[in-house]
Every structure is written in structure tokens, then in C-alpha cells.
mmCIF file of C-alpha atoms in Angstrom:
data_model
loop_
_atom_site.group_PDB
_atom_site.id
_atom_site.type_symbol
_atom_site.label_atom_id
_atom_site.label_comp_id
_atom_site.label_asym_id
_atom_site.label_seq_id
_atom_site.Cartn_x
_atom_site.Cartn_y
_atom_site.Cartn_z
ATOM 1 C CA MET A 1 284.383 119.569 48.724
ATOM 2 C CA LYS A 2 283.942 123.242 47.829
ATOM 3 C CA ARG A 3 280.324 124.085 46.953
ATOM 4 C CA ASN A 4 280.032 125.726 43.556
ATOM 5 C CA ARG A 5 278.351 129.070 44.182
ATOM 6 C CA LEU A 6 278.921 130.646 40.770
ATOM 7 C CA LEU A 7 276.743 130.660 37.685
ATOM 8 C CA VAL A 8 273.435 129.776 39.270
ATOM 9 C CA PHE A 9 270.541 130.319 36.902
ATOM 10 C CA GLY A 10 266.824 129.828 37.550
ATOM 11 C CA LEU A 11 267.033 127.326 40.397
ATOM 12 C CA LEU A 12 263.842 125.461 41.138
ATOM 13 C CA ALA A 13 263.059 123.656 44.364
ATOM 14 C CA ALA A 14 260.092 121.954 45.963
ATOM 15 C CA PHE A 15 257.652 124.044 47.915
ATOM 16 C CA LEU A 16 258.415 124.270 51.606
ATOM 17 C CA VAL A 17 255.619 122.561 53.459
ATOM 18 C CA ALA A 18 255.146 122.751 57.204
ATOM 19 C CA CYS A 19 255.134 119.230 58.570
ATOM 20 C CA SER A 20 254.115 118.072 62.010
ATOM 21 C CA LYS A 21 256.489 115.717 63.781
ATOM 22 C CA GLU A 22 255.099 112.304 64.711
ATOM 23 C CA ASP A 23 255.707 110.807 68.126
ATOM 24 C CA ASP A 24 258.275 108.009 67.715
ATOM 25 C CA THR A 25 257.788 106.614 71.230
ATOM 26 C CA VAL A 26 257.082 102.859 71.203
ATOM 27 C CA VAL A 27 255.023 101.353 74.035
ATOM 28 C CA ASP A 28 255.489 97.629 74.707
ATOM 29 C CA SER A 29 251.862 96.571 75.392
ATOM 30 C CA SER A 30 252.947 93.075 76.414
ATOM 31 C CA SER A 31 254.379 94.493 79.638
ATOM 32 C CA GLN A 32 251.081 96.190 80.549
ATOM 33 C CA PRO A 33 247.913 94.618 81.943
ATOM 34 C CA ALA A 34 245.234 94.152 79.308
ATOM 35 C CA SER A 35 242.813 96.320 81.295
ATOM 36 C CA SER A 36 245.184 99.328 81.114
ATOM 37 C CA GLU A 37 245.447 99.515 77.314
ATOM 38 C CA SER A 38 242.687 102.124 76.932
ATOM 39 C CA SER A 39 244.169 104.322 79.647
ATOM 40 C CA ILE A 40 247.607 104.107 78.002
ATOM 41 C CA GLU A 41 246.162 105.214 74.669
ATOM 42 C CA GLU A 42 244.232 108.032 76.338
ATOM 43 C CA SER A 43 247.312 109.216 78.230
ATOM 44 C CA SER A 44 249.438 109.120 75.064
ATOM 45 C CA SER A 45 246.821 111.105 73.164
ATOM 46 C CA VAL A 46 246.673 113.775 75.859
ATOM 47 C CA GLU A 47 250.477 114.070 75.953
ATOM 48 C CA GLU A 48 250.680 114.413 72.157
ATOM 49 C CA SER A 49 247.925 117.048 72.131
ATOM 50 C CA SER A 50 249.624 118.976 74.921
ATOM 51 C CA SER A 51 252.969 118.832 73.107
ATOM 52 C CA VAL A 52 251.503 120.112 69.832
ATOM 53 C CA GLU A 53 249.629 122.896 71.634
ATOM 54 C CA GLU A 54 252.784 123.962 73.463
ATOM 55 C CA GLU A 55 254.820 124.011 70.240
ATOM 56 C CA THR A 56 252.273 126.088 68.315
ATOM 57 C CA ASP A 57 251.862 128.595 71.148
ATOM 58 C CA THR A 58 255.327 130.052 70.541
ATOM 59 C CA ILE A 59 256.600 132.689 68.147
ATOM 60 C CA ALA A 60 259.102 130.120 66.852
ATOM 61 C CA ALA A 61 256.165 128.172 65.426
ATOM 62 C CA TYR A 62 254.625 131.153 63.632
ATOM 63 C CA PHE A 63 257.891 132.765 62.545
ATOM 64 C CA PRO A 64 260.447 129.955 62.140
ATOM 65 C CA PHE A 65 264.046 130.803 61.319
ATOM 66 C CA VAL A 66 264.757 128.307 58.525
ATOM 67 C CA GLU A 67 267.851 128.322 56.319
ATOM 68 C CA ASN A 68 267.766 128.526 52.524
ATOM 69 C CA VAL A 69 264.040 129.244 52.183
ATOM 70 C CA TRP A 70 263.170 131.758 49.485
ATOM 71 C CA SER A 71 259.746 133.399 49.750
ATOM 72 C CA SER A 72 257.951 135.470 47.128
ATOM 73 C CA TYR A 73 254.928 137.717 47.749
ATOM 74 C CA GLU A 74 252.559 138.995 45.095
ATOM 75 C CA GLY A 75 251.274 142.526 45.567
ATOM 76 C CA GLU A 76 248.203 144.640 44.938
ATOM 77 C CA GLY A 77 247.643 148.370 45.263
ATOM 78 C CA ASN A 78 251.286 149.450 45.031
ATOM 79 C CA GLU A 79 254.221 148.600 42.768
ATOM 80 C CA TYR A 80 256.364 147.811 45.808
ATOM 81 C CA ALA A 81 253.838 145.451 47.381
ATOM 82 C CA THR A 82 255.446 142.607 45.451
ATOM 83 C CA PHE A 83 258.665 141.459 47.087
ATOM 84 C CA SER A 84 260.966 138.556 47.883
ATOM 85 C CA TRP A 85 262.288 137.599 51.331
ATOM 86 C CA TYR A 86 265.395 135.582 52.158
ATOM 87 C CA PRO A 87 267.320 134.605 55.333
ATOM 88 C CA GLN A 88 270.944 135.636 54.766
ATOM 89 C CA TYR A 89 272.267 134.671 58.198
ATOM 90 C CA ILE A 90 270.854 132.698 61.120
ATOM 91 C CA GLU A 91 272.646 132.274 64.430
ATOM 92 C CA GLU A 92 270.777 130.872 67.435
ATOM 93 C CA ASN A 93 267.955 133.331 68.228
ATOM 94 C CA ARG A 94 268.822 135.919 65.556
ATOM 95 C CA ALA A 95 268.168 136.026 61.837
ATOM 96 C CA GLN A 96 269.111 138.515 59.124
ATOM 97 C CA TYR A 97 266.704 138.863 56.217
ATOM 98 C CA VAL A 98 266.871 140.777 52.958
ATOM 99 C CA LYS A 99 263.702 142.146 51.377
ATOM 100 C CA ASN A 100 263.769 143.014 47.677
ATOM 101 C CA ASN A 101 260.726 144.858 46.343
ATOM 102 C CA GLY A 102 262.130 145.624 42.903
ATOM 103 C CA GLY A 103 262.983 149.196 43.866
ATOM 104 C CA THR A 104 265.337 148.641 46.767
ATOM 105 C CA GLN A 105 266.825 146.028 49.072
ATOM 106 C CA ILE A 106 266.361 146.352 52.817
ATOM 107 C CA VAL A 107 268.281 144.282 55.349
ATOM 108 C CA SER A 108 266.719 143.663 58.763
ATOM 109 C CA VAL A 109 267.807 141.672 61.806
ATOM 110 C CA LEU A 110 265.199 139.954 63.959
ATOM 111 C CA ASP A 111 265.807 138.782 67.517
ATOM 112 C CA TYR A 112 263.600 136.224 69.248
ATOM 113 C CA SER A 113 264.149 136.290 73.000
ATOM 114 C CA ASP A 114 262.195 136.943 76.198
ATOM 115 C CA GLY A 115 258.993 135.912 74.458
ATOM 116 C CA GLN A 116 259.076 138.536 71.733
ATOM 117 C CA LEU A 117 260.276 138.980 68.157
ATOM 118 C CA VAL A 118 262.034 142.331 67.771
ATOM 119 C CA GLU A 119 263.540 144.089 64.772
ATOM 120 C CA THR A 120 266.912 145.168 66.176
ATOM 121 C CA PHE A 121 268.536 146.505 62.998
ATOM 122 C CA THR A 122 267.518 147.830 59.590
ATOM 123 C CA ARG A 123 269.621 149.064 56.677
ATOM 124 C CA PRO A 124 267.970 150.304 53.469
ATOM 125 C CA GLU A 125 269.642 150.395 50.058
ATOM 126 C CA THR A 126 271.875 147.418 50.874
ATOM 127 C CA TYR A 127 273.021 145.601 47.752
ATOM 128 C CA PHE A 128 275.947 143.686 49.184
ATOM 129 C CA ARG A 129 276.022 140.696 51.513
ATOM 130 C CA GLU A 130 277.554 141.030 54.987
ATOM 131 C CA ASN A 131 276.769 139.565 58.405
ATOM 132 C CA MET A 132 275.069 142.332 60.414
ATOM 133 C CA LEU A 133 273.540 140.194 63.169
ATOM 134 C CA ASP A 134 275.422 142.026 65.907
ATOM 135 C CA GLN A 135 274.605 145.520 64.668
ATOM 136 C CA THR A 136 271.831 147.744 66.011
ATOM 137 C CA SER A 137 270.193 150.877 64.619
ATOM 138 C CA ASP A 138 268.404 153.784 66.274
ATOM 139 C CA ASP A 139 265.296 153.425 64.111
ATOM 140 C CA ALA A 140 264.827 149.751 65.027
ATOM 141 C CA GLY A 141 263.137 148.218 68.066
ATOM 142 C CA THR A 142 259.760 147.378 66.529
ATOM 143 C CA ILE A 143 258.142 144.356 68.202
ATOM 144 C CA LEU A 144 256.573 142.176 65.524
ATOM 145 C CA LEU A 145 255.175 139.491 67.814
ATOM 146 C CA LYS A 146 254.894 139.092 71.555
ATOM 147 C CA GLU A 147 253.842 136.144 73.660
ATOM 148 C CA PRO A 148 251.366 135.023 74.823
ATOM 149 C CA LEU A 149 249.855 134.657 71.383
ATOM 150 C CA GLU A 150 246.347 135.406 72.578
ATOM 151 C CA VAL A 151 243.634 137.765 71.409
ATOM 152 C CA GLY A 152 243.906 141.074 73.229
ATOM 153 C CA ASN A 153 247.646 140.934 73.902
ATOM 154 C CA SER A 154 248.973 144.356 72.855
ATOM 155 C CA TRP A 155 252.146 146.442 73.063
ATOM 156 C CA GLU A 156 253.611 149.792 72.064
ATOM 157 C CA ASN A 157 256.562 150.308 69.730
ATOM 158 C CA PRO A 158 259.310 152.960 69.812
ATOM 159 C CA SER A 159 257.732 154.687 66.787
ATOM 160 C CA GLY A 160 254.558 155.313 68.787
ATOM 161 C CA SER A 161 252.537 152.659 66.999
ATOM 162 C CA THR A 162 250.414 150.140 68.882
ATOM 163 C CA THR A 163 250.230 146.462 67.962
ATOM 164 C CA GLU A 164 247.593 143.982 69.085
ATOM 165 C CA ILE A 165 246.796 140.334 68.418
ATOM 166 C CA THR A 166 243.263 140.669 67.064
ATOM 167 C CA ALA A 167 242.504 137.044 66.113
ATOM 168 C CA VAL A 168 244.091 133.602 66.381
ATOM 169 C CA ASP A 169 241.926 131.477 64.087
ATOM 170 C CA VAL A 170 241.752 133.271 60.736
ATOM 171 C CA ASP A 171 241.809 131.289 57.482
ATOM 172 C CA VAL A 172 243.986 133.117 54.963
ATOM 173 C CA GLU A 173 243.701 132.318 51.275
ATOM 174 C CA THR A 174 246.928 132.424 49.255
ATOM 175 C CA PRO A 175 248.066 131.040 45.884
ATOM 176 C CA LEU A 176 249.674 128.212 47.899
ATOM 177 C CA GLY A 177 246.416 127.305 49.627
ATOM 178 C CA VAL A 178 244.423 128.295 52.686
ATOM 179 C CA PHE A 179 246.357 128.633 55.930
ATOM 180 C CA PRO A 180 245.065 129.049 59.501
ATOM 181 C CA ALA A 181 246.771 132.110 60.941
ATOM 182 C CA ILE A 182 246.961 134.572 63.795
ATOM 183 C CA GLU A 183 246.051 138.161 62.984
ATOM 184 C CA VAL A 184 248.281 140.962 64.258
ATOM 185 C CA THR A 185 247.168 144.578 63.769
ATOM 186 C CA THR A 186 249.451 147.611 64.037
ATOM 187 C CA THR A 187 247.975 151.117 64.236
ATOM 188 C CA GLU A 188 249.906 154.357 63.818
ATOM 189 C CA GLY A 189 247.894 157.531 63.342
ATOM 190 C CA ASP A 190 245.141 156.693 60.861
ATOM 191 C CA ALA A 191 247.222 153.960 59.184
ATOM 192 C CA THR A 192 246.629 150.310 59.926
ATOM 193 C CA THR A 193 248.743 147.326 58.933
ATOM 194 C CA THR A 194 247.381 143.845 59.506
ATOM 195 C CA ARG A 195 249.716 140.876 59.265
ATOM 196 C CA TYR A 196 248.851 137.194 59.233
ATOM 197 C CA TYR A 197 251.279 134.507 60.437
ATOM 198 C CA SER A 198 250.809 130.771 59.985
ATOM 199 C CA VAL A 199 252.529 127.878 61.748
ATOM 200 C CA GLY A 200 255.607 126.738 59.846
ATOM 201 C CA MET A 201 255.143 129.365 57.128
ATOM 202 C CA GLY A 202 255.761 132.725 58.775
ATOM 203 C CA LEU A 203 254.138 135.787 57.229
ATOM 204 C CA VAL A 204 251.480 134.716 54.734
ATOM 205 C CA LYS A 205 249.701 138.020 54.155
ATOM 206 C CA GLU A 206 249.967 141.736 54.925
ATOM 207 C CA VAL A 207 247.287 144.394 54.401
ATOM 208 C CA ALA A 208 247.897 148.142 54.811
ATOM 209 C CA THR A 209 245.144 150.760 54.746
ATOM 210 C CA ASP A 210 243.908 153.923 56.473
ATOM 211 C CA ALA A 211 240.865 154.749 58.589
ATOM 212 C CA GLN A 212 238.986 156.021 55.520
ATOM 213 C CA ALA A 213 239.961 152.987 53.440
ATOM 214 C CA SER A 214 241.171 155.404 50.767
ATOM 215 C CA TYR A 215 243.836 152.889 49.772
ATOM 216 C CA GLU A 216 244.633 149.234 50.325
ATOM 217 C CA VAL A 217 248.031 147.635 49.746
ATOM 218 C CA ILE A 218 248.144 143.845 49.956
ATOM 219 C CA SER A 219 251.110 141.450 49.884
ATOM 220 C CA THR A 220 250.332 137.716 49.805
ATOM 221 C CA LEU A 221 252.677 134.747 49.945
ATOM 222 C CA ALA A 222 252.711 133.268 46.446
ATOM 223 C CA GLU A 223 255.736 130.978 46.434
ATOM 224 C CA GLN A 224 258.039 129.440 49.017
ATOM 225 C CA THR A 225 260.896 127.133 48.065
ATOM 226 C CA ALA A 226 263.394 125.227 50.185
ATOM 227 C CA ASP A 227 267.099 124.516 49.567
ATOM 228 C CA THR A 228 267.327 127.639 47.436
ATOM 229 C CA PRO A 229 270.089 130.272 47.438
ATOM 230 C CA GLU A 230 269.857 134.032 47.148
ATOM 231 C CA SER A 231 271.021 134.765 43.615
ATOM 232 C CA THR A 232 272.788 138.018 42.803
ATOM 233 C CA VAL A 233 274.891 139.409 39.984
ATOM 234 C CA ILE A 234 278.467 140.535 40.649
ATOM 235 C CA ARG A 235 280.388 142.411 37.966
ATOM 236 C CA ALA A 236 283.916 141.035 37.707
ATOM 237 C CA PHE A 237 286.761 143.181 36.348
ATOM 238 C CA PHE A 238 289.880 141.419 35.014
ATOM 239 C CA PRO A 239 292.799 142.005 32.604
ATOM 240 C CA ASP A 240 292.053 141.119 28.999
ATOM 241 C CA ALA A 241 293.875 138.279 27.235
ATOM 242 C CA ASN A 242 296.678 140.590 26.115
ATOM 243 C CA ALA A 243 296.960 142.432 29.449
ATOM 244 C CA MET A 244 296.276 145.718 27.669
ATOM 245 C CA GLY A 245 293.046 146.719 29.398
ATOM 246 C CA ILE A 246 290.230 145.582 31.693
ATOM 247 C CA GLU A 247 287.313 143.429 30.619
ATOM 248 C CA THR A 248 284.121 142.836 32.585
ATOM 249 C CA ALA A 249 281.710 139.947 33.070
ATOM 250 C CA ASP A 250 278.422 139.863 34.969
ATOM 251 C CA VAL A 251 278.487 136.688 37.021
ATOM 252 C CA ASN A 252 275.452 135.120 38.658
ATOM 253 C CA VAL A 253 276.509 134.158 42.169
ATOM 254 C CA ALA A 254 274.616 131.999 44.657
ATOM 255 C CA PHE A 255 274.622 132.808 48.367
ATOM 256 C CA PHE A 256 273.085 130.207 50.650
ATOM 257 C CA THR A 257 272.154 131.092 54.221
ATOM 258 C CA ASN A 258 275.293 131.663 56.327
ATOM 259 C CA ASP A 259 277.625 131.621 53.312
ATOM 260 C CA VAL A 260 280.664 133.793 54.031
ATOM 261 C CA THR A 261 280.993 136.683 51.581
ATOM 262 C CA ARG A 262 284.794 136.744 51.584
ATOM 263 C CA GLU A 263 284.863 133.080 50.527
ATOM 264 C CA VAL A 264 282.407 133.677 47.684
ATOM 265 C CA ILE A 265 284.351 136.726 46.504
ATOM 266 C CA SER A 266 287.611 134.780 46.795
ATOM 267 C CA ASP A 267 286.213 132.038 44.528
ATOM 268 C CA LEU A 268 285.221 134.665 41.969
ATOM 269 C CA LEU A 269 288.607 136.422 42.035
ATOM 270 C CA GLU A 270 290.450 133.119 41.741
ATOM 271 C CA GLN A 271 288.619 132.243 38.544
ATOM 272 C CA VAL A 272 285.946 134.190 36.690
ATOM 273 C CA PRO A 273 283.613 131.525 35.235
ATOM 274 C CA ASP A 274 283.938 130.799 31.515
ATOM 275 C CA VAL A 275 286.903 133.137 31.122
ATOM 276 C CA GLU A 276 290.130 131.155 30.741
ATOM 277 C CA TYR A 277 292.335 134.150 31.537
ATOM 278 C CA GLY A 278 289.952 135.543 34.154
ATOM 279 C CA ARG A 279 292.197 135.013 37.165
ATOM 280 C CA LEU A 280 292.792 137.936 39.527
ATOM 281 C CA ILE A 281 294.484 136.222 42.458
ATOM 282 C CA PRO A 282 296.894 133.264 42.456
ATOM 283 C CA GLU A 283 295.570 129.821 43.301
ATOM 284 C CA GLY A 284 295.715 129.197 47.033
ATOM 285 C CA THR A 285 295.214 132.857 47.947
ATOM 286 C CA THR A 286 292.578 133.422 50.620
ATOM 287 C CA ILE A 287 290.796 136.473 51.958
ATOM 288 C CA ASN A 288 291.325 136.715 55.705
ATOM 289 C CA SER A 289 288.754 139.458 56.257
ATOM 290 C CA LEU A 290 286.416 141.613 54.179
ATOM 291 C CA TYR A 291 284.051 144.291 55.450
ATOM 292 C CA LEU A 292 282.582 147.731 54.841
ATOM 293 C CA ASN A 293 284.038 150.090 57.420
ATOM 294 C CA GLU A 294 282.285 153.056 59.036
ATOM 295 C CA ASP A 295 284.520 155.421 57.033
ATOM 296 C CA GLY A 296 282.810 154.272 53.827
ATOM 297 C CA ARG A 297 285.741 152.210 52.598
ATOM 298 C CA VAL A 298 285.946 148.452 52.152
ATOM 299 C CA TYR A 299 288.792 146.773 54.030
ATOM 300 C CA VAL A 300 290.097 143.506 52.609
ATOM 301 C CA ASP A 301 293.011 141.491 53.997
ATOM 302 C CA PHE A 302 294.594 138.828 51.775
ATOM 303 C CA SER A 303 296.916 135.972 52.595
ATOM 304 C CA GLU A 304 300.579 136.355 51.657
ATOM 305 C CA GLU A 305 300.111 134.267 48.485
ATOM 306 C CA LEU A 306 298.519 137.276 46.764
ATOM 307 C CA VAL A 307 301.930 138.951 46.413
ATOM 308 C CA GLY A 308 304.200 135.943 46.799
ATOM 309 C CA ASN A 309 302.635 134.003 43.925
ATOM 310 C CA MET A 310 301.470 136.849 41.705
ATOM 311 C CA ASN A 311 304.350 136.551 39.190
ATOM 312 C CA ALA A 312 303.487 139.697 37.236
ATOM 313 C CA GLY A 313 305.412 142.712 36.036
ATOM 314 C CA SER A 314 304.588 146.288 36.995
ATOM 315 C CA SER A 315 301.890 146.805 34.349
ATOM 316 C CA GLY A 316 300.430 143.344 34.930
ATOM 317 C CA GLU A 317 300.212 143.896 38.681
ATOM 318 C CA SER A 318 298.610 147.276 38.098
ATOM 319 C CA LEU A 319 295.852 145.698 36.006
ATOM 320 C CA LEU A 320 295.307 142.888 38.513
ATOM 321 C CA LEU A 321 294.991 145.364 41.379
ATOM 322 C CA GLN A 322 292.595 147.480 39.341
ATOM 323 C CA GLY A 323 290.495 144.403 38.672
ATOM 324 C CA ILE A 324 290.450 143.373 42.338
ATOM 325 C CA VAL A 325 289.632 146.871 43.588
ATOM 326 C CA ASN A 326 286.950 147.473 40.955
ATOM 327 C CA THR A 327 285.269 144.114 41.545
ATOM 328 C CA ILE A 328 285.086 144.584 45.312
ATOM 329 C CA GLY A 329 284.389 148.327 45.194
ATOM 330 C CA VAL A 330 281.526 148.082 42.701
ATOM 331 C CA TYR A 331 279.968 145.175 44.609
ATOM 332 C CA TYR A 332 279.927 147.196 47.828
ATOM 333 C CA GLY A 333 279.080 150.451 46.074
ATOM 334 C CA VAL A 334 282.155 152.352 47.330
ATOM 335 C CA GLU A 335 284.933 154.392 45.732
ATOM 336 C CA GLU A 336 287.861 153.220 47.845
ATOM 337 C CA VAL A 337 289.193 149.802 48.844
ATOM 338 C CA LEU A 338 291.992 149.330 51.357
ATOM 339 C CA LEU A 339 294.114 146.272 50.588
ATOM 340 C CA ALA A 340 296.264 144.588 53.223
ATOM 341 C CA ILE A 341 298.471 141.503 53.292
ATOM 342 C CA GLU A 342 298.345 139.520 56.529
ATOM 343 C CA GLY A 343 297.325 142.650 58.446
ATOM 344 C CA ALA A 344 299.995 144.938 56.979
ATOM 345 C CA ALA A 345 299.650 147.634 54.310
ATOM 346 C CA TYR A 346 299.901 146.310 50.752
ATOM 347 C CA GLU A 347 303.505 146.076 49.598
ATOM 348 C CA SER A 348 305.164 144.362 46.653
ATOM 349 C CA GLY A 349 308.129 144.936 44.391
ATOM 350 C CA HIS A 350 306.154 147.596 42.520
ATOM 351 C CA TYR A 351 303.802 149.071 45.146
ATOM 352 C CA SER A 352 304.351 150.249 48.696
ATOM 353 C CA MET A 353 301.182 151.570 50.329
ATOM 354 C CA GLN A 354 301.169 153.534 53.560
ATOM 355 C CA GLU A 355 299.145 152.439 56.588
ATOM 356 C CA GLY A 356 295.541 153.488 55.974
ATOM 357 C CA GLU A 357 296.156 154.315 52.300
ATOM 358 C CA SER A 358 293.584 152.875 49.926
ATOM 359 C CA PHE A 359 293.180 152.157 46.218
ATOM 360 C CA ARG A 360 290.427 153.914 44.278
ATOM 361 C CA VAL A 361 287.918 152.301 41.951
ATOM 362 C CA ASP A 362 289.185 153.218 38.478
ATOM 363 C CA MET A 363 287.234 152.819 35.226
ATOM 364 C CA ASP A 364 290.036 154.015 32.958
ATOM 365 C CA GLY A 365 290.864 151.397 30.372
ATOM 366 C CA VAL A 366 287.738 149.333 31.142
ATOM 367 C CA ILE A 367 286.373 147.778 27.946
ATOM 368 C CA GLU A 368 282.584 147.982 27.980
#
């Protein structure tokens, strides 16, 4: 069954609470001598304690990669100290997060391997959704956490900053309650940023200041909800009821962790919600690939049904193509979109594009 990702408004979910896992092992006491019962209980207790200690000694405990968890931080001292945080993609030991502070959206990829959590990629001003887990950037490489998680463990980052675990038993007060946390302090020049991570919760507080304490910027975890999507607005462009111009509709779209952008966009193009005539592609048409290329253009490859089942005249096809190109181009923030059909340049009875030739985003005839 296809999950409905469109028209998601004000979703509410229960708070995400870190839960410890109980030992389900059952010991048959009837098979043991009565005199050994106390030793069995003692041994079981030691094993459980050892297991819990081992689990909470890892970065995975303090910075878990969990799907569909939306986190909100309240801020003090700076308008951008308030932000939201969401895992867009998670694959094995890598996770891609988007941070929205009201002024911009920043995408970052975190890699947990070899006992350390490293930021391998960052991309500011990113308002579209695309899997960037395999990408790297020159300005990345910051180590957020490094095992062992013990006081005194320190490391240097590519930027020249130094990070050190300065405490492991700090109680941090947040609107969600008080959480025991480890304290990690990063120093660069006279600036200091102290972050607090709690088991099962991740980052619960961040404090930035300078040596003179001339300023203090604080971000504190205020809300964390499970089974929640990232909600965004996509402007859809489509021919009006009389096929005389282009109408628009702002559609609230839900992206859950690991949702594929081309599938979400395909759903939107197939039927704009609440608009009976808001169909841009024929039913059964799929998007084979969709991505922002290094040349600044978006490349989208459709299945053959796009042309084969379009059933539109020259002017109708022109409006449909304008709607498709505008919808995708505006979402990605580009001026050109290259359309292909099953890997070949777009071609129909009315259009014959050359290899590498793209359509331009066009606002002529758009009814605002």
C-alpha cells in the first residue's frame, strides 16, 4: 500500500523516551541445586550490569541514529540558537541530518566508525531533499565524539580546534526533564562550545561563549517526537482547468526518514491534492532517477508512459512540460531541468530535444 505523504499538517506524536532493554533470559531453577540459587542470581546481576555498562560506553548510545525522530531546540542569546533537527537518511553507520534554524537549512552527514563520530559532509542553504550520504566536502572532518568516552580524552580537528571530554556525569536540565550526560568541550581561539549528550537522546544542550564571557548562546532540547516526518512545502505548477495558463498550489509534503525524493515528487506530479485537474503526468508514469547535477541543472528521467500516455495536443503538452519543469526546478532552486525518457533525450510528436539540452523554468502565463 502506498503511504500517503501529501497534505500533512501539524502532526503530533508521543515523546521519544530512551528505554533500557530487559534481559529476557529464563533460568530453570528446578535444574539447579538449591544451594546455588544465590550464586546464580549474583552471576546474572553481574552479567546484566556489565552488558549495560558496555552498551552505554559507546557513541551509539549517546548519539543513536534513529529514524523518524524530530527534535526541537529552544534558544537563548541568538535568534538562530533555536532550531530543529531531523534524520533524512540512515544507512548502516552513516546518517544525514538537516538542521533548520529559521534562517537557513544545513545538511550534514555523520559517520560512526573506528570509535569516532565524524562529520564527513556539510551543505548549507539546502532546501531540497536528496541522499548525500556518499558525498564528502573539504570543510568537513570535524570529530564530534571519540571513544573511549572518558574524562581527559581529547583530539584535534581539521579546523584547528581542540575537543575534550570534560565530564561524564553531568545532570542537564531541559524542558523534557533532567538528563545525565557527558560533557564535550571544543575550543577554537577564544571561543568555546560545550555540548552535552545523553544516552538514548543524543544532543540535549549546547552552550557557546568566549574566554571573556562577553556572550552566551544556548540551545536546549525542548521537544523530541517519534514516528514523525519532516514536513516541507512544495509549490506545484499545473495547467488550469481550461488549459489556458498555469496555476499553482503550495502542497505540504511529508518526508519520512529514507523516503525517496523521486517517488514523493512522482506522487505529487501524478495528482496535486485537492485539484481535480491537477495531473501533470499520466497514471502509471514513474521517475527512474532525479538528482541535482554538478552543472547546476536537475536531471530527471521518466518512464516511457510520460510520452506514450500523455494524450495531449501541442499546446497542452507545452503547458504540462512547463508545469513539470517549474515544479521540479523551483523545488531544487535551479533554472534548468533536463528531461529524459528511459535514458534518452526527451522526444514526442511535438518536441525533439537534443542530448544534453534542457528546459528552462518559465513563469510566463503563471497565474498568481
